[in-house]
Amino acid sequence: MSTREYAASVVLLALSSSAVFGAGPNLGKPVSPAEIAAWDISILPDGTGLPPGGGTPVQGERIYAQKCASCHGENAKGGTNAALIGGRPLTDGIDTPKTIANFWPYATTVFDYVRRAMPWQQPRTLSDNEVYALTAYILSINKLIGENDSMNAESLPKVKMPNRDGFIIRFPDKI
């Protein structure tokens, strides 16, 4: 095959394959903006994306007892899953257990994680008010907020976590 014939074959193959593959395999269905919005629940460190609602540590304590204690233990001290309270400073060594108080850099990240992943056996079943209340309870038992403080989209981003400055921010302009 000459170089000219080879080049013509390559061009013909490229043109015909784009027509064939342009139709696609017809798998799935188009996703609507409303369907995407239901899964677009990211919360940024500055609180962007937090939903309306709110909760208190007292409300969160009741929810915790019903939906969280079986895994995280009484008073969040640990059970089959990690403790959510306490923790020595991370400077004590690599084996130091990471908890809300000594590791998490932003209170909004706690909200985001609880909202997405908890309870473990039924993720994304908590209402926004339940997530605010649980977050308030967890922050309160770690002495990061007062036991009468209410958490909502305005107050949650203002909570200063002890390890906020313990991370190197990859995109500081996004915070």
PDB file of N, CA and C in Angstrom, residues 91-148:
ATOM      1  N   THR A  91      -0.446  16.033  66.720  1.00  0.00           N
ATOM      2  CA  THR A  91       1.005  16.115  66.842  1.00  0.00           C
ATOM      3  C   THR A  91       1.566  15.015  67.737  1.00  0.00           C
ATOM      4  N   ASP A  92       0.673  14.233  68.387  1.00  0.00           N
ATOM      5  CA  ASP A  92       1.121  13.128  69.244  1.00  0.00           C
ATOM      6  C   ASP A  92       1.585  11.914  68.446  1.00  0.00           C
ATOM      7  N   GLY A  93       1.443  11.947  67.154  1.00  0.00           N
ATOM      8  CA  GLY A  93       1.937  10.842  66.335  1.00  0.00           C
ATOM      9  C   GLY A  93       0.926  10.375  65.305  1.00  0.00           C
ATOM     10  N   ILE A  94       1.400   9.581  64.391  1.00  0.00           N
ATOM     11  CA  ILE A  94       0.592   9.129  63.263  1.00  0.00           C
ATOM     12  C   ILE A  94      -0.542   8.200  63.691  1.00  0.00           C
ATOM     13  N   ASP A  95      -0.401   7.538  64.832  1.00  0.00           N
ATOM     14  CA  ASP A  95      -1.424   6.605  65.288  1.00  0.00           C
ATOM     15  C   ASP A  95      -2.536   7.279  66.097  1.00  0.00           C
ATOM     16  N   THR A  96      -2.475   8.572  66.272  1.00  0.00           N
ATOM     17  CA  THR A  96      -3.501   9.289  67.017  1.00  0.00           C
ATOM     18  C   THR A  96      -4.828   9.185  66.267  1.00  0.00           C
ATOM     19  N   PRO A  97      -5.884   8.697  66.923  1.00  0.00           N
ATOM     20  CA  PRO A  97      -7.183   8.621  66.242  1.00  0.00           C
ATOM     21  C   PRO A  97      -7.694  10.012  65.849  1.00  0.00           C
ATOM     22  N   LYS A  98      -8.228  10.095  64.654  1.00  0.00           N
ATOM     23  CA  LYS A  98      -8.769  11.363  64.161  1.00  0.00           C
ATOM     24  C   LYS A  98     -10.245  11.467  64.565  1.00  0.00           C
ATOM     25  N   THR A  99     -10.596  12.577  65.179  1.00  0.00           N
ATOM     26  CA  THR A  99     -11.980  12.824  65.587  1.00  0.00           C
ATOM     27  C   THR A  99     -12.422  14.180  65.055  1.00  0.00           C
ATOM     28  N   ILE A 100     -13.673  14.518  65.304  1.00  0.00           N
ATOM     29  CA  ILE A 100     -14.202  15.807  64.873  1.00  0.00           C
ATOM     30  C   ILE A 100     -13.357  16.945  65.454  1.00  0.00           C
ATOM     31  N   ALA A 101     -13.023  16.847  66.730  1.00  0.00           N
ATOM     32  CA  ALA A 101     -12.339  17.950  67.409  1.00  0.00           C
ATOM     33  C   ALA A 101     -10.882  18.120  67.008  1.00  0.00           C
ATOM     34  N   ASN A 102     -10.196  17.044  66.666  1.00  0.00           N
ATOM     35  CA  ASN A 102      -8.762  17.204  66.410  1.00  0.00           C
ATOM     36  C   ASN A 102      -8.382  17.126  64.937  1.00  0.00           C
ATOM     37  N   PHE A 103      -9.325  16.822  64.055  1.00  0.00           N
ATOM     38  CA  PHE A 103      -8.949  16.624  62.660  1.00  0.00           C
ATOM     39  C   PHE A 103      -9.723  17.506  61.681  1.00  0.00           C
ATOM     40  N   TRP A 104     -11.037  17.525  61.774  1.00  0.00           N
ATOM     41  CA  TRP A 104     -11.860  18.182  60.762  1.00  0.00           C
ATOM     42  C   TRP A 104     -11.571  19.681  60.701  1.00  0.00           C
ATOM     43  N   PRO A 105     -11.323  20.224  59.510  1.00  0.00           N
ATOM     44  CA  PRO A 105     -10.948  21.635  59.424  1.00  0.00           C
ATOM     45  C   PRO A 105     -12.123  22.615  59.432  1.00  0.00           C
ATOM     46  N   TYR A 106     -13.301  22.170  59.006  1.00  0.00           N
ATOM     47  CA  TYR A 106     -14.450  23.071  58.896  1.00  0.00           C
ATOM     48  C   TYR A 106     -15.707  22.391  59.416  1.00  0.00           C
ATOM     49  N   ALA A 107     -16.506  23.136  60.148  1.00  0.00           N
ATOM     50  CA  ALA A 107     -17.784  22.610  60.634  1.00  0.00           C
ATOM     51  C   ALA A 107     -18.714  22.306  59.462  1.00  0.00           C
ATOM     52  N   THR A 108     -18.590  23.047  58.390  1.00  0.00           N
ATOM     53  CA  THR A 108     -19.425  22.796  57.207  1.00  0.00           C
ATOM     54  C   THR A 108     -19.105  21.439  56.587  1.00  0.00           C
ATOM     55  N   THR A 109     -17.870  20.976  56.734  1.00  0.00           N
ATOM     56  CA  THR A 109     -17.490  19.662  56.226  1.00  0.00           C
ATOM     57  C   THR A 109     -18.170  18.557  57.038  1.00  0.00           C
ATOM     58  N   VAL A 110     -18.305  18.778  58.331  1.00  0.00           N
ATOM     59  CA  VAL A 110     -19.026  17.821  59.174  1.00  0.00           C
ATOM     60  C   VAL A 110     -20.468  17.718  58.679  1.00  0.00           C
ATOM     61  N   PHE A 111     -21.119  18.862  58.477  1.00  0.00           N
ATOM     62  CA  PHE A 111     -22.493  18.881  57.968  1.00  0.00           C
ATOM     63  C   PHE A 111     -22.567  18.129  56.640  1.00  0.00           C
ATOM     64  N   ASP A 112     -21.669  18.448  55.722  1.00  0.00           N
ATOM     65  CA  ASP A 112     -21.684  17.844  54.392  1.00  0.00           C
ATOM     66  C   ASP A 112     -21.546  16.329  54.469  1.00  0.00           C
ATOM     67  N   TYR A 113     -20.622  15.859  55.293  1.00  0.00           N
ATOM     68  CA  TYR A 113     -20.396  14.416  55.411  1.00  0.00           C
ATOM     69  C   TYR A 113     -21.610  13.717  56.029  1.00  0.00           C
ATOM     70  N   VAL A 114     -22.132  14.257  57.112  1.00  0.00           N
ATOM     71  CA  VAL A 114     -23.302  13.645  57.767  1.00  0.00           C
ATOM     72  C   VAL A 114     -24.478  13.612  56.795  1.00  0.00           C
ATOM     73  N   ARG A 115     -24.673  14.684  56.075  1.00  0.00           N
ATOM     74  CA  ARG A 115     -25.791  14.770  55.118  1.00  0.00           C
ATOM     75  C   ARG A 115     -25.676  13.718  54.014  1.00  0.00           C
ATOM     76  N   ARG A 116     -24.474  13.503  53.502  1.00  0.00           N
ATOM     77  CA  ARG A 116     -24.271  12.568  52.399  1.00  0.00           C
ATOM     78  C   ARG A 116     -24.239  11.106  52.826  1.00  0.00           C
ATOM     79  N   ALA A 117     -23.617  10.828  53.972  1.00  0.00           N
ATOM     80  CA  ALA A 117     -23.225   9.454  54.269  1.00  0.00           C
ATOM     81  C   ALA A 117     -23.900   8.817  55.483  1.00  0.00           C
ATOM     82  N   MET A 118     -24.654   9.563  56.238  1.00  0.00           N
ATOM     83  CA  MET A 118     -25.212   9.015  57.467  1.00  0.00           C
ATOM     84  C   MET A 118     -26.741   9.018  57.434  1.00  0.00           C
ATOM     85  N   PRO A 119     -27.366   8.139  58.178  1.00  0.00           N
ATOM     86  CA  PRO A 119     -26.761   7.005  58.856  1.00  0.00           C
ATOM     87  C   PRO A 119     -26.230   6.002  57.832  1.00  0.00           C
ATOM     88  N   TRP A 120     -25.219   5.262  58.265  1.00  0.00           N
ATOM     89  CA  TRP A 120     -24.497   4.384  57.344  1.00  0.00           C
ATOM     90  C   TRP A 120     -25.432   3.451  56.574  1.00  0.00           C
ATOM     91  N   GLN A 121     -26.407   2.871  57.239  1.00  0.00           N
ATOM     92  CA  GLN A 121     -27.272   1.896  56.560  1.00  0.00           C
ATOM     93  C   GLN A 121     -28.362   2.558  55.713  1.00  0.00           C
ATOM     94  N   GLN A 122     -28.543   3.881  55.859  1.00  0.00           N
ATOM     95  CA  GLN A 122     -29.554   4.606  55.076  1.00  0.00           C
ATOM     96  C   GLN A 122     -29.059   6.013  54.753  1.00  0.00           C
ATOM     97  N   PRO A 123     -27.995   6.145  53.984  1.00  0.00           N
ATOM     98  CA  PRO A 123     -27.465   7.483  53.705  1.00  0.00           C
ATOM     99  C   PRO A 123     -28.477   8.362  52.981  1.00  0.00           C
ATOM    100  N   ARG A 124     -28.370   9.657  53.240  1.00  0.00           N
ATOM    101  CA  ARG A 124     -29.206  10.698  52.626  1.00  0.00           C
ATOM    102  C   ARG A 124     -30.675  10.596  53.039  1.00  0.00           C
ATOM    103  N   THR A 125     -30.946  10.005  54.201  1.00  0.00           N
ATOM    104  CA  THR A 125     -32.335   9.941  54.669  1.00  0.00           C
ATOM    105  C   THR A 125     -32.624  10.971  55.746  1.00  0.00           C
ATOM    106  N   LEU A 126     -31.615  11.659  56.242  1.00  0.00           N
ATOM    107  CA  LEU A 126     -31.835  12.675  57.270  1.00  0.00           C
ATOM    108  C   LEU A 126     -32.323  13.970  56.620  1.00  0.00           C
ATOM    109  N   SER A 127     -33.261  14.635  57.280  1.00  0.00           N
ATOM    110  CA  SER A 127     -33.697  15.943  56.786  1.00  0.00           C
ATOM    111  C   SER A 127     -32.596  16.959  57.058  1.00  0.00           C
ATOM    112  N   ASP A 128     -32.654  18.100  56.401  1.00  0.00           N
ATOM    113  CA  ASP A 128     -31.658  19.140  56.624  1.00  0.00           C
ATOM    114  C   ASP A 128     -31.673  19.601  58.081  1.00  0.00           C
ATOM    115  N   ASN A 129     -32.854  19.719  58.678  1.00  0.00           N
ATOM    116  CA  ASN A 129     -32.940  20.113  60.085  1.00  0.00           C
ATOM    117  C   ASN A 129     -32.294  19.071  60.999  1.00  0.00           C
ATOM    118  N   GLU A 130     -32.470  17.791  60.673  1.00  0.00           N
ATOM    119  CA  GLU A 130     -31.820  16.733  61.463  1.00  0.00           C
ATOM    120  C   GLU A 130     -30.297  16.813  61.341  1.00  0.00           C
ATOM    121  N   VAL A 131     -29.813  17.112  60.152  1.00  0.00           N
ATOM    122  CA  VAL A 131     -28.363  17.221  59.961  1.00  0.00           C
ATOM    123  C   VAL A 131     -27.819  18.419  60.730  1.00  0.00           C
ATOM    124  N   TYR A 132     -28.518  19.549  60.682  1.00  0.00           N
ATOM    125  CA  TYR A 132     -28.082  20.707  61.472  1.00  0.00           C
ATOM    126  C   TYR A 132     -28.058  20.353  62.956  1.00  0.00           C
ATOM    127  N   ALA A 133     -29.091  19.672  63.431  1.00  0.00           N
ATOM    128  CA  ALA A 133     -29.173  19.317  64.849  1.00  0.00           C
ATOM    129  C   ALA A 133     -28.053  18.343  65.234  1.00  0.00           C
ATOM    130  N   LEU A 134     -27.814  17.330  64.424  1.00  0.00           N
ATOM    131  CA  LEU A 134     -26.734  16.382  64.709  1.00  0.00           C
ATOM    132  C   LEU A 134     -25.374  17.074  64.692  1.00  0.00           C
ATOM    133  N   THR A 135     -25.173  17.945  63.726  1.00  0.00           N
ATOM    134  CA  THR A 135     -23.919  18.691  63.655  1.00  0.00           C
ATOM    135  C   THR A 135     -23.754  19.553  64.902  1.00  0.00           C
ATOM    136  N   ALA A 136     -24.831  20.210  65.326  1.00  0.00           N
ATOM    137  CA  ALA A 136     -24.784  21.033  66.543  1.00  0.00           C
ATOM    138  C   ALA A 136     -24.450  20.172  67.755  1.00  0.00           C
ATOM    139  N   TYR A 137     -25.054  18.998  67.856  1.00  0.00           N
ATOM    140  CA  TYR A 137     -24.788  18.100  68.984  1.00  0.00           C
ATOM    141  C   TYR A 137     -23.321  17.664  68.997  1.00  0.00           C
ATOM    142  N   ILE A 138     -22.822  17.243  67.853  1.00  0.00           N
ATOM    143  CA  ILE A 138     -21.435  16.780  67.758  1.00  0.00           C
ATOM    144  C   ILE A 138     -20.461  17.910  68.102  1.00  0.00           C
ATOM    145  N   LEU A 139     -20.725  19.102  67.598  1.00  0.00           N
ATOM    146  CA  LEU A 139     -19.859  20.242  67.908  1.00  0.00           C
ATOM    147  C   LEU A 139     -19.948  20.600  69.395  1.00  0.00           C
ATOM    148  N   SER A 140     -21.137  20.495  69.949  1.00  0.00           N
ATOM    149  CA  SER A 140     -21.344  20.837  71.359  1.00  0.00           C
ATOM    150  C   SER A 140     -20.623  19.865  72.296  1.00  0.00           C
ATOM    151  N   ILE A 141     -20.737  18.566  72.039  1.00  0.00           N
ATOM    152  CA  ILE A 141     -20.089  17.601  72.938  1.00  0.00           C
ATOM    153  C   ILE A 141     -18.564  17.659  72.822  1.00  0.00           C
ATOM    154  N   ASN A 142     -18.085  18.246  71.738  1.00  0.00           N
ATOM    155  CA  ASN A 142     -16.653  18.482  71.578  1.00  0.00           C
ATOM    156  C   ASN A 142     -16.243  19.860  72.105  1.00  0.00           C
ATOM    157  N   LYS A 143     -17.181  20.555  72.724  1.00  0.00           N
ATOM    158  CA  LYS A 143     -16.931  21.881  73.318  1.00  0.00           C
ATOM    159  C   LYS A 143     -16.481  22.914  72.281  1.00  0.00           C
ATOM    160  N   LEU A 144     -16.990  22.773  71.060  1.00  0.00           N
ATOM    161  CA  LEU A 144     -16.661  23.713  70.001  1.00  0.00           C
ATOM    162  C   LEU A 144     -17.721  24.791  69.862  1.00  0.00           C
ATOM    163  N   ILE A 145     -18.931  24.513  70.364  1.00  0.00           N
ATOM    164  CA  ILE A 145     -20.005  25.499  70.467  1.00  0.00           C
ATOM    165  C   ILE A 145     -20.673  25.285  71.820  1.00  0.00           C
ATOM    166  N   GLY A 146     -21.485  26.246  72.221  1.00  0.00           N
ATOM    167  CA  GLY A 146     -22.214  26.110  73.476  1.00  0.00           C
ATOM    168  C   GLY A 146     -23.382  25.153  73.338  1.00  0.00           C
ATOM    169  N   GLU A 147     -23.832  24.606  74.456  1.00  0.00           N
ATOM    170  CA  GLU A 147     -24.933  23.632  74.401  1.00  0.00           C
ATOM    171  C   GLU A 147     -26.275  24.270  74.069  1.00  0.00           C
ATOM    172  N   ASN A 148     -26.361  25.593  74.050  1.00  0.00           N
ATOM    173  CA  ASN A 148     -27.593  26.279  73.668  1.00  0.00           C
ATOM    174  C   ASN A 148     -27.488  26.961  72.307  1.00  0.00           C
TER     175      ASN A 148
END
